């Protein structure tokens, strides 16, 4: 956990330096002094595994009652996120947090709002075993798939050991890793195309930096690489009211009082598409989210014009919503 502003700055400085070195090696056209880095345009993917993973991702047999799939909460016409504040799982049960985007997970350092999983493989067990989400487990899923259509033949064609729990997880993870959104207009601008953004969007980016937003939203995924308390400069949860267990964030994992209300900082890529915002889905629009962040994270009251400029910048972060 990051305990003070000085430690946060020190760690972010190290992260920025490391990101700059990596980026210069892979993206020679990028501006070396910017806190935000462009996404790579391609990553190595096993296409056969990813194709099989895509079939699994949209198959409701992966839920205990065959009613929902992974794709039920992650809509590609909505930036890979869900439409509503909370998602419906098995038997119509309503989840406790907003479903974040499925895109660009390959560049995050932890998964789930509370960072419960360190890898995508670890993360898969969490929604599957959750009685509100999928209400099952992988041994049960494997037994289902062994008696379902041509799954056994397809897995045997891709995996040496055929249809196993590890193979199912590997296929799903490979598909999730393939879901990247490169070449947003902002990435094009970072790579040297100065016509990719207009003056208002550039002004919004400079304001985004000058206000301090990049202390948490930086790097290749513009977030997704650290934890932060929701309410650094104000008591967001008391002001919002109706505090739930999900609001406690990492405290639910660590029982450390310093982790209460601490969450994984989300990526801002494709953020213009993924309303509503935050773990609780409480911000209905992007301007609402910017206003709340300025107040509770930065201790700033910003004007509607400033909000409009920042939203203009954030709208340039929508990339190519690729699927294999």
Protein backbone atom coordinates (compact mmCIF):
# COMPACT_ATOMS: atom_id res chain seq x y z
CA UNK A 1 0.00 0.00 0.00
CA UNK A 2 1.06 3.57 -0.63
CA UNK A 3 1.00 5.50 2.62
CA UNK A 4 1.98 9.10 1.87
CA UNK A 5 2.06 11.58 -0.98
CA UNK A 6 5.86 11.51 -0.99
CA UNK A 7 5.96 7.72 -1.28
CA UNK A 8 3.33 7.84 -4.01
CA UNK A 9 5.40 10.38 -5.97
CA UNK A 10 8.55 8.31 -5.54
CA UNK A 11 6.91 5.12 -6.74
CA UNK A 12 5.20 6.86 -9.65
CA UNK A 13 8.52 8.38 -10.66
CA UNK A 14 10.07 4.91 -10.77
CA UNK A 15 7.11 3.56 -12.74
CA UNK A 16 7.28 6.42 -15.20
CA UNK A 17 10.99 5.90 -15.72
CA UNK A 18 10.54 2.18 -16.30
CA UNK A 19 7.63 2.82 -18.68
CA UNK A 20 9.70 5.31 -20.62
CA UNK A 21 12.53 2.82 -21.07
CA UNK A 22 10.14 0.09 -22.21
CA UNK A 23 8.28 2.42 -24.51
CA UNK A 24 11.38 3.77 -26.19
CA UNK A 25 12.36 0.20 -26.92
CA UNK A 26 9.02 -0.72 -28.48
CA UNK A 27 7.48 2.60 -29.59
CA UNK A 28 10.34 4.74 -30.94
CA UNK A 29 7.97 7.47 -32.15
CA UNK A 30 6.34 8.11 -28.79
CA UNK A 31 7.02 11.28 -26.83
CA UNK A 32 9.48 10.27 -24.14
CA UNK A 33 8.40 12.88 -21.58
CA UNK A 34 4.68 12.09 -21.40
CA UNK A 35 3.24 10.20 -18.40
CA UNK A 36 0.83 8.35 -20.70
CA UNK A 37 2.24 5.79 -23.11
CA UNK A 38 0.66 4.46 -26.32
CA UNK A 39 -0.64 0.91 -26.38
CA UNK A 40 1.36 -1.52 -28.51
CA UNK A 41 -0.39 -2.04 -31.82
CA UNK A 42 0.03 -5.81 -31.59
CA UNK A 43 0.79 -8.41 -28.92
CA UNK A 44 1.69 -12.06 -29.46
CA UNK A 45 -1.44 -14.22 -29.34
CA UNK A 46 -2.09 -17.90 -30.03
CA UNK A 47 -5.03 -17.42 -32.41
CA UNK A 48 -6.30 -21.00 -32.12
CA UNK A 49 -6.50 -20.76 -28.32
CA UNK A 50 -8.07 -17.29 -28.51
CA UNK A 51 -10.73 -18.49 -30.96
CA UNK A 52 -11.68 -21.32 -28.64
CA UNK A 53 -11.63 -18.89 -25.72
CA UNK A 54 -14.04 -16.61 -27.55
CA UNK A 55 -16.51 -19.46 -27.92
CA UNK A 56 -16.26 -20.16 -24.19
CA UNK A 57 -16.59 -16.49 -23.29
CA UNK A 58 -20.03 -16.27 -24.86
CA UNK A 59 -21.26 -19.71 -23.75
CA UNK A 60 -23.82 -19.65 -20.90
CA UNK A 61 -22.82 -23.21 -20.01
CA UNK A 62 -20.04 -21.59 -18.01
CA UNK A 63 -22.63 -20.52 -15.43
CA UNK A 64 -24.19 -22.83 -12.88
CA UNK A 65 -27.73 -22.52 -14.27
CA UNK A 66 -26.76 -21.98 -17.94
CA UNK A 67 -28.34 -18.53 -17.86
CA UNK A 68 -25.42 -16.12 -18.26
CA UNK A 69 -22.04 -16.06 -19.98
CA UNK A 70 -18.96 -13.94 -19.43
CA UNK A 71 -20.20 -11.84 -22.32
CA UNK A 72 -23.46 -11.11 -20.50
CA UNK A 73 -21.67 -8.47 -18.40
CA UNK A 74 -19.09 -7.27 -20.92
CA UNK A 75 -20.64 -5.69 -24.01
CA UNK A 76 -18.38 -4.85 -26.92
CA UNK A 77 -20.66 -2.06 -28.12
CA UNK A 78 -20.21 -0.49 -24.69
CA UNK A 79 -16.42 -0.55 -24.47
CA UNK A 80 -16.36 -4.04 -22.97
CA UNK A 81 -18.29 -2.96 -19.85
CA UNK A 82 -21.88 -3.50 -18.72
CA UNK A 83 -24.73 -1.14 -19.49
CA UNK A 84 -25.96 -0.70 -15.93
CA UNK A 85 -24.51 0.15 -12.55
CA UNK A 86 -24.60 -3.51 -11.43
CA UNK A 87 -24.79 -6.71 -13.46
CA UNK A 88 -27.22 -9.60 -13.27
CA UNK A 89 -25.74 -13.03 -12.60
CA UNK A 90 -27.30 -16.48 -12.19
CA UNK A 91 -31.03 -16.56 -11.41
CA UNK A 92 -31.18 -12.83 -12.02
CA UNK A 93 -29.15 -12.04 -8.89
CA UNK A 94 -27.65 -8.55 -8.85
CA UNK A 95 -23.92 -8.14 -8.24
CA UNK A 96 -22.37 -5.77 -5.73
CA UNK A 97 -20.08 -3.80 -8.05
CA UNK A 98 -20.05 -2.36 -11.54
CA UNK A 99 -18.57 -4.67 -14.20
CA UNK A 100 -15.49 -2.95 -15.65
CA UNK A 101 -14.27 -3.17 -19.22
CA UNK A 102 -12.86 -6.47 -20.46
CA UNK A 103 -10.55 -4.63 -22.86
CA UNK A 104 -6.80 -4.16 -22.31
CA UNK A 105 -6.62 -6.51 -19.32
CA UNK A 106 -3.24 -7.68 -20.57
CA UNK A 107 -1.78 -4.38 -19.34
CA UNK A 108 -3.26 -4.34 -15.80
CA UNK A 109 -1.28 -5.41 -12.74
CA UNK A 110 -4.20 -6.75 -10.69
CA UNK A 111 -7.81 -7.77 -11.33
CA UNK A 112 -11.16 -7.05 -9.72
CA UNK A 113 -11.86 -3.68 -8.13
CA UNK A 114 -10.19 -4.82 -4.92
CA UNK A 115 -7.21 -6.38 -6.71
CA UNK A 116 -8.02 -9.86 -5.44
CA UNK A 117 -6.22 -11.62 -8.31
CA UNK A 118 -2.66 -11.04 -9.49
CA UNK A 119 -3.06 -12.88 -12.81
CA UNK A 120 -5.82 -13.47 -15.31
CA UNK A 121 -5.68 -17.18 -14.55
CA UNK A 122 -6.28 -16.48 -10.85
CA UNK A 123 -9.06 -14.06 -11.69
CA UNK A 124 -11.10 -16.64 -13.60
CA UNK A 125 -11.98 -18.54 -10.42
CA UNK A 126 -13.45 -15.47 -8.74
CA UNK A 127 -16.55 -14.86 -10.89
CA UNK A 128 -17.04 -18.61 -11.42
CA UNK A 129 -17.22 -19.38 -7.70
CA UNK A 130 -19.16 -16.26 -6.82
CA UNK A 131 -22.72 -17.40 -5.97
CA UNK A 132 -24.14 -14.16 -7.37
CA UNK A 133 -22.20 -14.18 -10.66
CA UNK A 134 -21.65 -17.66 -12.18
CA UNK A 135 -22.17 -19.98 -9.17
CA UNK A 136 -20.02 -22.86 -10.40
CA UNK A 137 -16.41 -24.00 -10.60
CA UNK A 138 -14.09 -25.24 -13.30
CA UNK A 139 -14.35 -28.98 -12.56
CA UNK A 140 -18.12 -28.70 -13.10
CA UNK A 141 -17.58 -26.63 -16.25
CA UNK A 142 -15.20 -29.21 -17.70
CA UNK A 143 -17.70 -32.02 -17.10
CA UNK A 144 -20.39 -30.01 -18.88
CA UNK A 145 -18.18 -29.26 -21.86
CA UNK A 146 -17.13 -32.90 -22.24
CA UNK A 147 -20.74 -33.68 -23.12
CA UNK A 148 -21.41 -30.57 -25.17
CA UNK A 149 -21.21 -30.52 -28.95
CA UNK A 150 -17.77 -30.60 -30.50
CA UNK A 151 -15.89 -29.09 -27.55
CA UNK A 152 -13.87 -32.32 -26.89
CA UNK A 153 -12.70 -32.45 -30.52
CA UNK A 154 -11.90 -28.72 -30.60
CA UNK A 155 -9.84 -28.88 -27.43
CA UNK A 156 -7.97 -31.97 -28.64
CA UNK A 157 -7.06 -30.09 -31.81
CA UNK A 158 -5.59 -27.16 -29.83
CA UNK A 159 -4.29 -28.65 -26.57
CA UNK A 160 -2.08 -31.73 -26.22
CA UNK A 161 -4.03 -32.96 -23.17
CA UNK A 162 -7.40 -32.12 -24.64
CA UNK A 163 -10.29 -30.73 -22.59
CA UNK A 164 -8.93 -30.09 -19.10
CA UNK A 165 -9.47 -27.39 -16.50
CA UNK A 166 -6.10 -25.85 -17.36
CA UNK A 167 -6.93 -25.86 -21.07
CA UNK A 168 -10.26 -24.12 -20.49
CA UNK A 169 -8.53 -21.45 -18.41
CA UNK A 170 -5.71 -21.06 -20.94
CA UNK A 171 -8.18 -20.56 -23.78
CA UNK A 172 -10.21 -17.97 -21.87
CA UNK A 173 -7.10 -16.07 -20.80
CA UNK A 174 -5.69 -16.06 -24.32
CA UNK A 175 -8.96 -14.58 -25.58
CA UNK A 176 -9.00 -11.94 -22.85
CA UNK A 177 -5.37 -11.02 -23.63
CA UNK A 178 -6.28 -10.57 -27.29
CA UNK A 179 -8.83 -7.86 -26.48
CA UNK A 180 -6.71 -4.75 -26.93
CA UNK A 181 -7.77 -1.38 -28.33
CA UNK A 182 -4.78 0.23 -30.04
CA UNK A 183 -4.55 3.30 -32.25
CA UNK A 184 -6.86 5.65 -30.42
CA UNK A 185 -6.42 9.22 -31.60
CA UNK A 186 -4.44 10.09 -28.48
CA UNK A 187 -1.97 7.25 -29.16
CA UNK A 188 -1.59 8.54 -32.70
CA UNK A 189 -0.82 11.98 -31.28
CA UNK A 190 1.74 10.49 -28.88
CA UNK A 191 3.42 8.75 -31.80
CA UNK A 192 3.89 12.04 -33.60
CA UNK A 193 0.70 12.74 -35.57
CA UNK A 194 0.00 16.26 -34.33
CA UNK A 195 -3.16 16.48 -36.43
CA UNK A 196 -4.76 13.58 -34.56
CA UNK A 197 -6.10 15.91 -31.84
CA UNK A 198 -7.69 19.34 -32.04
CA UNK A 199 -6.71 22.27 -29.83
CA UNK A 200 -9.50 21.68 -27.31
CA UNK A 201 -8.53 18.04 -26.83
CA UNK A 202 -4.88 18.99 -26.33
CA UNK A 203 -5.91 21.67 -23.83
CA UNK A 204 -7.91 18.99 -22.01
CA UNK A 205 -4.87 16.74 -21.80
CA UNK A 206 -2.67 19.53 -20.45
CA UNK A 207 -5.35 20.32 -17.85
CA UNK A 208 -5.59 16.61 -16.99
CA UNK A 209 -1.86 16.65 -16.25
CA UNK A 210 -1.72 19.99 -14.46
CA UNK A 211 -4.53 19.08 -12.06
CA UNK A 212 -2.64 15.93 -11.05
CA UNK A 213 -4.86 13.28 -12.66
CA UNK A 214 -1.77 11.51 -13.99
CA UNK A 215 -0.60 10.74 -10.45
CA UNK A 216 -2.99 7.77 -10.70
CA UNK A 217 -3.89 7.57 -14.38
CA UNK A 218 -0.65 7.11 -16.31
CA UNK A 219 1.36 4.47 -18.13
CA UNK A 220 0.30 2.38 -21.09
CA UNK A 221 -3.19 1.67 -19.72
CA UNK A 222 -3.74 5.14 -18.26
CA UNK A 223 -4.39 3.46 -14.92
CA UNK A 224 -4.69 -0.15 -13.85
CA UNK A 225 -1.24 -0.22 -12.28
CA UNK A 226 -1.72 0.88 -8.66
CA UNK A 227 -4.16 1.10 -5.76
CA UNK A 228 -5.66 4.28 -4.35
CA UNK A 229 -8.16 5.30 -1.73
CA UNK A 230 -11.49 6.56 -3.06
CA UNK A 231 -11.82 9.79 -1.13
CA UNK A 232 -8.27 11.07 -0.65
CA UNK A 233 -9.44 14.66 -0.17
CA UNK A 234 -12.98 14.11 1.11
CA UNK A 235 -15.29 11.49 2.57
CA UNK A 236 -16.97 10.26 -0.60
CA UNK A 237 -18.80 7.37 1.02
CA UNK A 238 -20.30 9.36 3.89
CA UNK A 239 -21.45 12.00 1.43
CA UNK A 240 -22.90 9.38 -0.91
CA UNK A 241 -24.51 7.39 1.90
CA UNK A 242 -25.77 3.79 2.01
CA UNK A 243 -22.32 2.26 2.49
CA UNK A 244 -22.11 -1.42 1.51
CA UNK A 245 -19.51 -4.11 2.09
CA UNK A 246 -18.32 -3.72 -1.52
CA UNK A 247 -17.38 -0.13 -0.71
CA UNK A 248 -14.69 -1.32 1.70
CA UNK A 249 -12.48 -2.34 -1.24
CA UNK A 250 -9.22 -4.06 -0.33
CA UNK A 251 -10.16 -4.06 3.34
CA UNK A 252 -12.40 -7.03 2.55
CA UNK A 253 -9.25 -8.97 1.63
CA UNK A 254 -6.67 -7.70 4.10
CA UNK A 255 -8.67 -6.60 7.18
CA UNK A 256 -6.14 -3.77 7.36
CA UNK A 257 -7.89 -0.56 8.32
CA UNK A 258 -5.57 1.37 6.02
CA UNK A 259 -7.08 -0.53 3.08
CA UNK A 260 -10.65 0.55 3.78
CA UNK A 261 -12.11 2.27 0.67
CA UNK A 262 -8.97 1.42 -1.35
CA UNK A 263 -9.44 0.15 -4.92
CA UNK A 264 -7.46 -0.68 -8.02
CA UNK A 265 -7.27 2.45 -10.16
CA UNK A 266 -9.17 1.68 -13.37
CA UNK A 267 -7.85 2.18 -16.87
CA UNK A 268 -9.26 5.21 -18.69
CA UNK A 269 -8.98 3.67 -22.13
CA UNK A 270 -12.34 3.73 -23.96
CA UNK A 271 -13.78 5.51 -20.91
CA UNK A 272 -16.17 7.58 -23.04
CA UNK A 273 -18.03 4.34 -23.87
CA UNK A 274 -18.26 2.70 -20.46
CA UNK A 275 -20.76 4.68 -18.35
CA UNK A 276 -21.77 4.43 -15.56
CA UNK A 277 -18.53 4.89 -13.64
CA UNK A 278 -16.71 3.79 -10.46
CA UNK A 279 -17.01 0.48 -8.61
CA UNK A 280 -20.53 1.46 -7.51
CA UNK A 281 -21.71 2.76 -10.90
CA UNK A 282 -22.77 5.95 -9.14
CA UNK A 283 -21.57 8.43 -11.78
CA UNK A 284 -24.03 8.32 -14.67
CA UNK A 285 -21.98 10.41 -17.10
CA UNK A 286 -18.34 11.17 -17.82
CA UNK A 287 -18.70 14.83 -16.72
CA UNK A 288 -20.15 13.55 -13.42
CA UNK A 289 -17.16 11.25 -12.97
CA UNK A 290 -14.65 14.02 -13.72
CA UNK A 291 -16.37 16.36 -11.26
CA UNK A 292 -16.35 13.74 -8.48
CA UNK A 293 -12.72 12.80 -9.09
CA UNK A 294 -11.61 16.43 -9.01
CA UNK A 295 -13.42 17.00 -5.72
CA UNK A 296 -12.70 13.81 -3.77
CA UNK A 297 -9.31 12.79 -5.19
CA UNK A 298 -7.71 16.16 -5.87
CA UNK A 299 -9.58 18.52 -3.55
CA UNK A 300 -10.40 20.80 -6.46
CA UNK A 301 -13.62 22.48 -7.55
CA UNK A 302 -13.32 22.83 -11.31
CA UNK A 303 -15.52 24.75 -13.71
CA UNK A 304 -17.90 23.27 -16.24
CA UNK A 305 -15.59 24.56 -18.98
CA UNK A 306 -12.64 22.72 -17.45
CA UNK A 307 -14.72 19.57 -17.14
CA UNK A 308 -15.73 19.91 -20.79
CA UNK A 309 -12.10 20.17 -21.90
CA UNK A 310 -11.05 17.12 -19.87
CA UNK A 311 -13.99 15.13 -21.29
CA UNK A 312 -12.89 16.17 -24.79
CA UNK A 313 -9.45 14.69 -24.05
CA UNK A 314 -10.88 11.51 -22.51
CA UNK A 315 -12.99 10.99 -25.63
CA UNK A 316 -9.79 10.62 -27.67
CA UNK A 317 -8.89 7.45 -25.71
CA UNK A 318 -11.36 5.24 -27.62
CA UNK A 319 -9.32 2.81 -29.72
CA UNK A 320 -10.01 0.02 -32.18
CA UNK A 321 -12.27 -2.43 -30.35
CA UNK A 322 -10.60 -5.54 -31.74
CA UNK A 323 -11.79 -9.11 -31.46
CA UNK A 324 -9.89 -12.13 -32.91
